[in-house]
Coordinates of C-alpha atoms and ligand atoms in Angstrom, one line a residue:
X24 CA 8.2 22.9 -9.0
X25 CA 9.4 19.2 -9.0
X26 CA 6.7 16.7 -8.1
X27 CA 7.5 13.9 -5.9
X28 CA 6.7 10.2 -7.8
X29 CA 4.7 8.3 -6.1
X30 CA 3.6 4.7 -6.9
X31 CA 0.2 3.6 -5.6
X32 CA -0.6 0.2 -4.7
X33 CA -3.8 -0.9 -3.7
X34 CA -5.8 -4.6 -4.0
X35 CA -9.6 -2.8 -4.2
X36 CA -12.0 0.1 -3.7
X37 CA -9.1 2.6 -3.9
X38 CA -10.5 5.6 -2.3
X39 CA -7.6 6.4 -0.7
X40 CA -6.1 6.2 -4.4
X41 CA -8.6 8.5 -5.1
X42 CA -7.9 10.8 -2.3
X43 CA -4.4 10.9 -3.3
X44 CA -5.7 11.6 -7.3
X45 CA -7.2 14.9 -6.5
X46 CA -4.9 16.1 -3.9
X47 CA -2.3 16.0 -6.7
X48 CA -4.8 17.6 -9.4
X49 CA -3.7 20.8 -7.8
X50 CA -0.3 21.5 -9.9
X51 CA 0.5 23.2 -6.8
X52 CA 0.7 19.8 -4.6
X53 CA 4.0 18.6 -4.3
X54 CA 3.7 15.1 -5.2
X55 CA 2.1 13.2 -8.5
X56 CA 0.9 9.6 -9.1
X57 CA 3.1 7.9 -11.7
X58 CA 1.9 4.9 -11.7
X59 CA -0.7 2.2 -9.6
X60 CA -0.2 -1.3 -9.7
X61 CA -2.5 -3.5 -8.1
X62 CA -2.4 -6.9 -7.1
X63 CA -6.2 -8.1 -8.4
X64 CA -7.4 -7.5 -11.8
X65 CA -10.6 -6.8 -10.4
X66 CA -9.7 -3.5 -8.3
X67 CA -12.2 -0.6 -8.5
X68 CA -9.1 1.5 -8.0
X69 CA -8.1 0.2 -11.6
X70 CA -11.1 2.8 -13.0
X71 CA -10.4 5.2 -10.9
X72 CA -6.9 5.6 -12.3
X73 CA -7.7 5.0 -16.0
X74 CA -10.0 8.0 -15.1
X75 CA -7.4 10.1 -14.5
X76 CA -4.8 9.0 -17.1
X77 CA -2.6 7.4 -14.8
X78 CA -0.8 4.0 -16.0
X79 CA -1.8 1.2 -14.2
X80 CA -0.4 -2.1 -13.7
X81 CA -1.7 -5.6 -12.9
X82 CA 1.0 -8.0 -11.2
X83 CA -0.9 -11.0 -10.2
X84 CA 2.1 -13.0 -9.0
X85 CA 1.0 -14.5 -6.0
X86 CA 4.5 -15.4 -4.7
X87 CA 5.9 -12.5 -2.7
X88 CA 9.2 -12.9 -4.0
X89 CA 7.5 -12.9 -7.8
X90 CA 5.5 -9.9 -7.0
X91 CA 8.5 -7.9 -5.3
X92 CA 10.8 -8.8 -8.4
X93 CA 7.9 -7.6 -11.2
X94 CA 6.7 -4.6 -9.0
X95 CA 10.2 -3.4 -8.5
X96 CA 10.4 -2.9 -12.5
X97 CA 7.2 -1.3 -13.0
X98 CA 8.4 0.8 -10.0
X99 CA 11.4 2.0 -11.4
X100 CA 10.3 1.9 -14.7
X101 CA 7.9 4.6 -14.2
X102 CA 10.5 6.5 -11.8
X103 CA 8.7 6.3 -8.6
X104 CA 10.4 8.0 -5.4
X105 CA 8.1 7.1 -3.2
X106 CA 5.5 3.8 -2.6
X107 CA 2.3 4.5 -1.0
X108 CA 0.2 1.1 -0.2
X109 CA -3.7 2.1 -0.2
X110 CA -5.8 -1.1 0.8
X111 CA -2.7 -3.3 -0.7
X112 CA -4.0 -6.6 0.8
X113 CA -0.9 -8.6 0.2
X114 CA 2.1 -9.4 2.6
X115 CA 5.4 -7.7 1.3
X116 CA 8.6 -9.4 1.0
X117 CA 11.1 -8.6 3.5
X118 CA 13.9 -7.5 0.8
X119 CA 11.2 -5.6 -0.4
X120 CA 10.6 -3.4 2.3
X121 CA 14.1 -3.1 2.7
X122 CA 14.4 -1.8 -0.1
X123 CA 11.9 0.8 0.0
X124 CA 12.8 1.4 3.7
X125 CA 11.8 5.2 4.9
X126 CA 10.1 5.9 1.2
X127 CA 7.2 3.6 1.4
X128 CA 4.0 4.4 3.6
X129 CA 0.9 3.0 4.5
X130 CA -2.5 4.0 5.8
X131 CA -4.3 1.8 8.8
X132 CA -7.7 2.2 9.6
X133 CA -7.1 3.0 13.5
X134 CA -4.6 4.4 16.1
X135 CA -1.8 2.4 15.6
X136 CA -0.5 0.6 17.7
X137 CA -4.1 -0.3 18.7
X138 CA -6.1 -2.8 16.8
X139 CA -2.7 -3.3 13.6
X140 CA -3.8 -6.3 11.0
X141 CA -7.6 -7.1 9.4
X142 CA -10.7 -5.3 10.7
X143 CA -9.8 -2.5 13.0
X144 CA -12.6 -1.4 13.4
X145 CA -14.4 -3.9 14.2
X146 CA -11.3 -4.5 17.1
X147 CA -12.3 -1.0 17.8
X148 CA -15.8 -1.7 18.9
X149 CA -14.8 -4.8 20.4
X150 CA -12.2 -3.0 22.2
X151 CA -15.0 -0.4 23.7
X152 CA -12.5 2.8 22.8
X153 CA -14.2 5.9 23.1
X154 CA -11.9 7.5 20.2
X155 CA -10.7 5.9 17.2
X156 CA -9.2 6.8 13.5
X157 CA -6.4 6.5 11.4
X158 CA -2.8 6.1 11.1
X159 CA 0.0 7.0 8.1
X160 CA 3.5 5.4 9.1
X161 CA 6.3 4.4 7.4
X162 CA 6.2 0.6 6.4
X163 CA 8.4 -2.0 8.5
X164 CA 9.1 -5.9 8.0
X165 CA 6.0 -6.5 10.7
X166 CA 2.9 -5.7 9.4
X167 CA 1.4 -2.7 10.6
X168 CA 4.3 -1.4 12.7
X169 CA 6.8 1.5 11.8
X170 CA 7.6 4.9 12.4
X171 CA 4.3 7.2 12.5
X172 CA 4.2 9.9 10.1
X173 CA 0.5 11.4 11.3
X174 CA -2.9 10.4 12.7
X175 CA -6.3 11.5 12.6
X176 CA -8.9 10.7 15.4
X177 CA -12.7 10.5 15.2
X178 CA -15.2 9.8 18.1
X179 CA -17.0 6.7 18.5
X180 CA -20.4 6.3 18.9
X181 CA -22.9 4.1 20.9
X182 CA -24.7 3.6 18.0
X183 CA -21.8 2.4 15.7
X184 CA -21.4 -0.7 13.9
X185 CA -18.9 -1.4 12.0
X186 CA -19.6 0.3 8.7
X187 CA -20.5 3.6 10.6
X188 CA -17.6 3.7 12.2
X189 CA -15.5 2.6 9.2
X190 CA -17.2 5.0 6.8
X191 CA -16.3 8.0 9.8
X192 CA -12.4 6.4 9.5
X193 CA -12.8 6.8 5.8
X194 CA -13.5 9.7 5.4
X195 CA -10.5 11.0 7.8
X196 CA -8.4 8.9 5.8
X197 CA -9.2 10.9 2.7
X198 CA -7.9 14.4 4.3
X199 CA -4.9 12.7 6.4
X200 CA -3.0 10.4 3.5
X201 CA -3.1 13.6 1.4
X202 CA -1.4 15.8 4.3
X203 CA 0.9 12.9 5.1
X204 CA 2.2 12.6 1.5
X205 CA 2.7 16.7 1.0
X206 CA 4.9 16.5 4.5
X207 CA 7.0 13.8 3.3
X208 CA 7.3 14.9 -0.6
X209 CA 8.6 18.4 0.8
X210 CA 10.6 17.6 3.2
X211 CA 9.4 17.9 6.5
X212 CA 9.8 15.1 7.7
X213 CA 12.8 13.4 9.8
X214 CA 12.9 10.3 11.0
X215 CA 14.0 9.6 14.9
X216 CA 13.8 6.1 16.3
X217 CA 10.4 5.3 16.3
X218 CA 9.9 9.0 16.2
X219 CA 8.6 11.0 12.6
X220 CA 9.3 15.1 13.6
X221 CA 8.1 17.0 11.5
X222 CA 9.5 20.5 10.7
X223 CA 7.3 24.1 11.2
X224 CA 3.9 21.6 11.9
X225 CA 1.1 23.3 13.7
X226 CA -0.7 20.8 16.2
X227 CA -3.6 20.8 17.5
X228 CA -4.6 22.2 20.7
X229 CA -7.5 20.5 22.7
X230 CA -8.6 18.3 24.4
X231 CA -11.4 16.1 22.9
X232 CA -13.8 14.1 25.3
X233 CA -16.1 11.9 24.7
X234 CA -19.0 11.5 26.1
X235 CA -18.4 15.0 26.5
X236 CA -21.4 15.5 28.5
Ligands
GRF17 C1 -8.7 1.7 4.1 O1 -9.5 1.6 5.2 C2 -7.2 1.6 4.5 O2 -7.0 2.3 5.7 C3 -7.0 0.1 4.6 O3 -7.7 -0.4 3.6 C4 -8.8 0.4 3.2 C5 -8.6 0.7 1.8 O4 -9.7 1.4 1.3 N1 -5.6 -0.2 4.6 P1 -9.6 2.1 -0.2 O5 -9.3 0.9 -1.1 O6 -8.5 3.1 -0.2 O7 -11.0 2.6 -0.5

């Protein structure tokens, strides 16, 4: 089976990284990391890579045009088909995303378009939603917009703060940016408009409520 390349980029903890690591320790999952680059020197996500013999790439360049221009040739360097941002902290240059337009995804921490840019979650609480989670989407010039690839929603509860509620995020993260990735590096997916349709997908049927009682 030919694996899907997939360049990481991420700016920190990189447990979406990590998410992403295992999924693809099964030779049977259809996509592979190449290669993670990551804006900060500092990353835990930098570890987490090395740990898993996956080359990893410091571009510091501050400038987004800089950054674009030495990410593109680590990028295609390494042969990478598809860019997945994971906690990448930086604005993207416009040619950029052009240029990576329908093969570059991103994960949000919340139901998109609710509560796009920093802190979600804490928009969430202040927001009083009842239901929360996360988001996968293709990546479009304005930040946090673009087609929606999948979702994943968790309840919120009345005794949340913020790092409850983000830690209950997280962890759907972990199981949908995995899914999300196998759709795309197969095939399933088509995009519509705004619209992702994806091909033979089973969804859910129910109805969540919350309080429920
Ligand atoms: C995640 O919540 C992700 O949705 C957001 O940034 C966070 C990154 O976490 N974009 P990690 O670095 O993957 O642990």
């Amino acid at each position: 089976m030919r694996r899907l390349r997939v360049g990481v980029l991420i700016s920190g903890r990189g447990s979406n990284l990590q998410a992403l690591i295992d999924a693809a320790a099964d030779p049977g999952y259809p996509a592979e990391i190449a290669v993670v680059i990551s804006n900060r020197a500092d990353a835990a996500g930098l570890a987490r890579a090395a740990a898993a013999g996956i080359p990893s790439h410091v571009v510091p360049e501050n400038d987004r045009a800089a950054f674009a221009a030495a990410a593109q040739l680590v990028l295609a360097d390494a042969g990478v088909e598809l860019v997945a941002l994971a906690g990448f902290m930086r604005l993207l240059h416009d040619e950029f995303v052009a240029a990576w337009r329908d093969r570059m995804v991103n994960i949000h921490p919340s139901l998109l378009p609710a509560f796009p840019g920093l802190n979600a979650q804490r928009q969430a609480l202040a927001a009083g939603v009842k239901f929360s989670g996360c988001t996968v989407h293709f990546v479009r010039a304005e930040v946090d917009t673009g087609p929606i690839v999948a979702q994943a929603v968790v309840p919120v509860e009345d005794s949340d703060d913020e790092a409850r509620l983000a830690a209950r995020i997280l962890a759907a993260e972990h199981r949908l940016y995995p899914l999300a990735v196998r759709l795309l590096a197969v095939g399933r997916l088509r995009i519509d408009g705004n619209r992702v349709l994806v091909s033979d997908s089973a969804t859910p049927d129910f109805v969540a409520l919350n309080p429920s009682d």
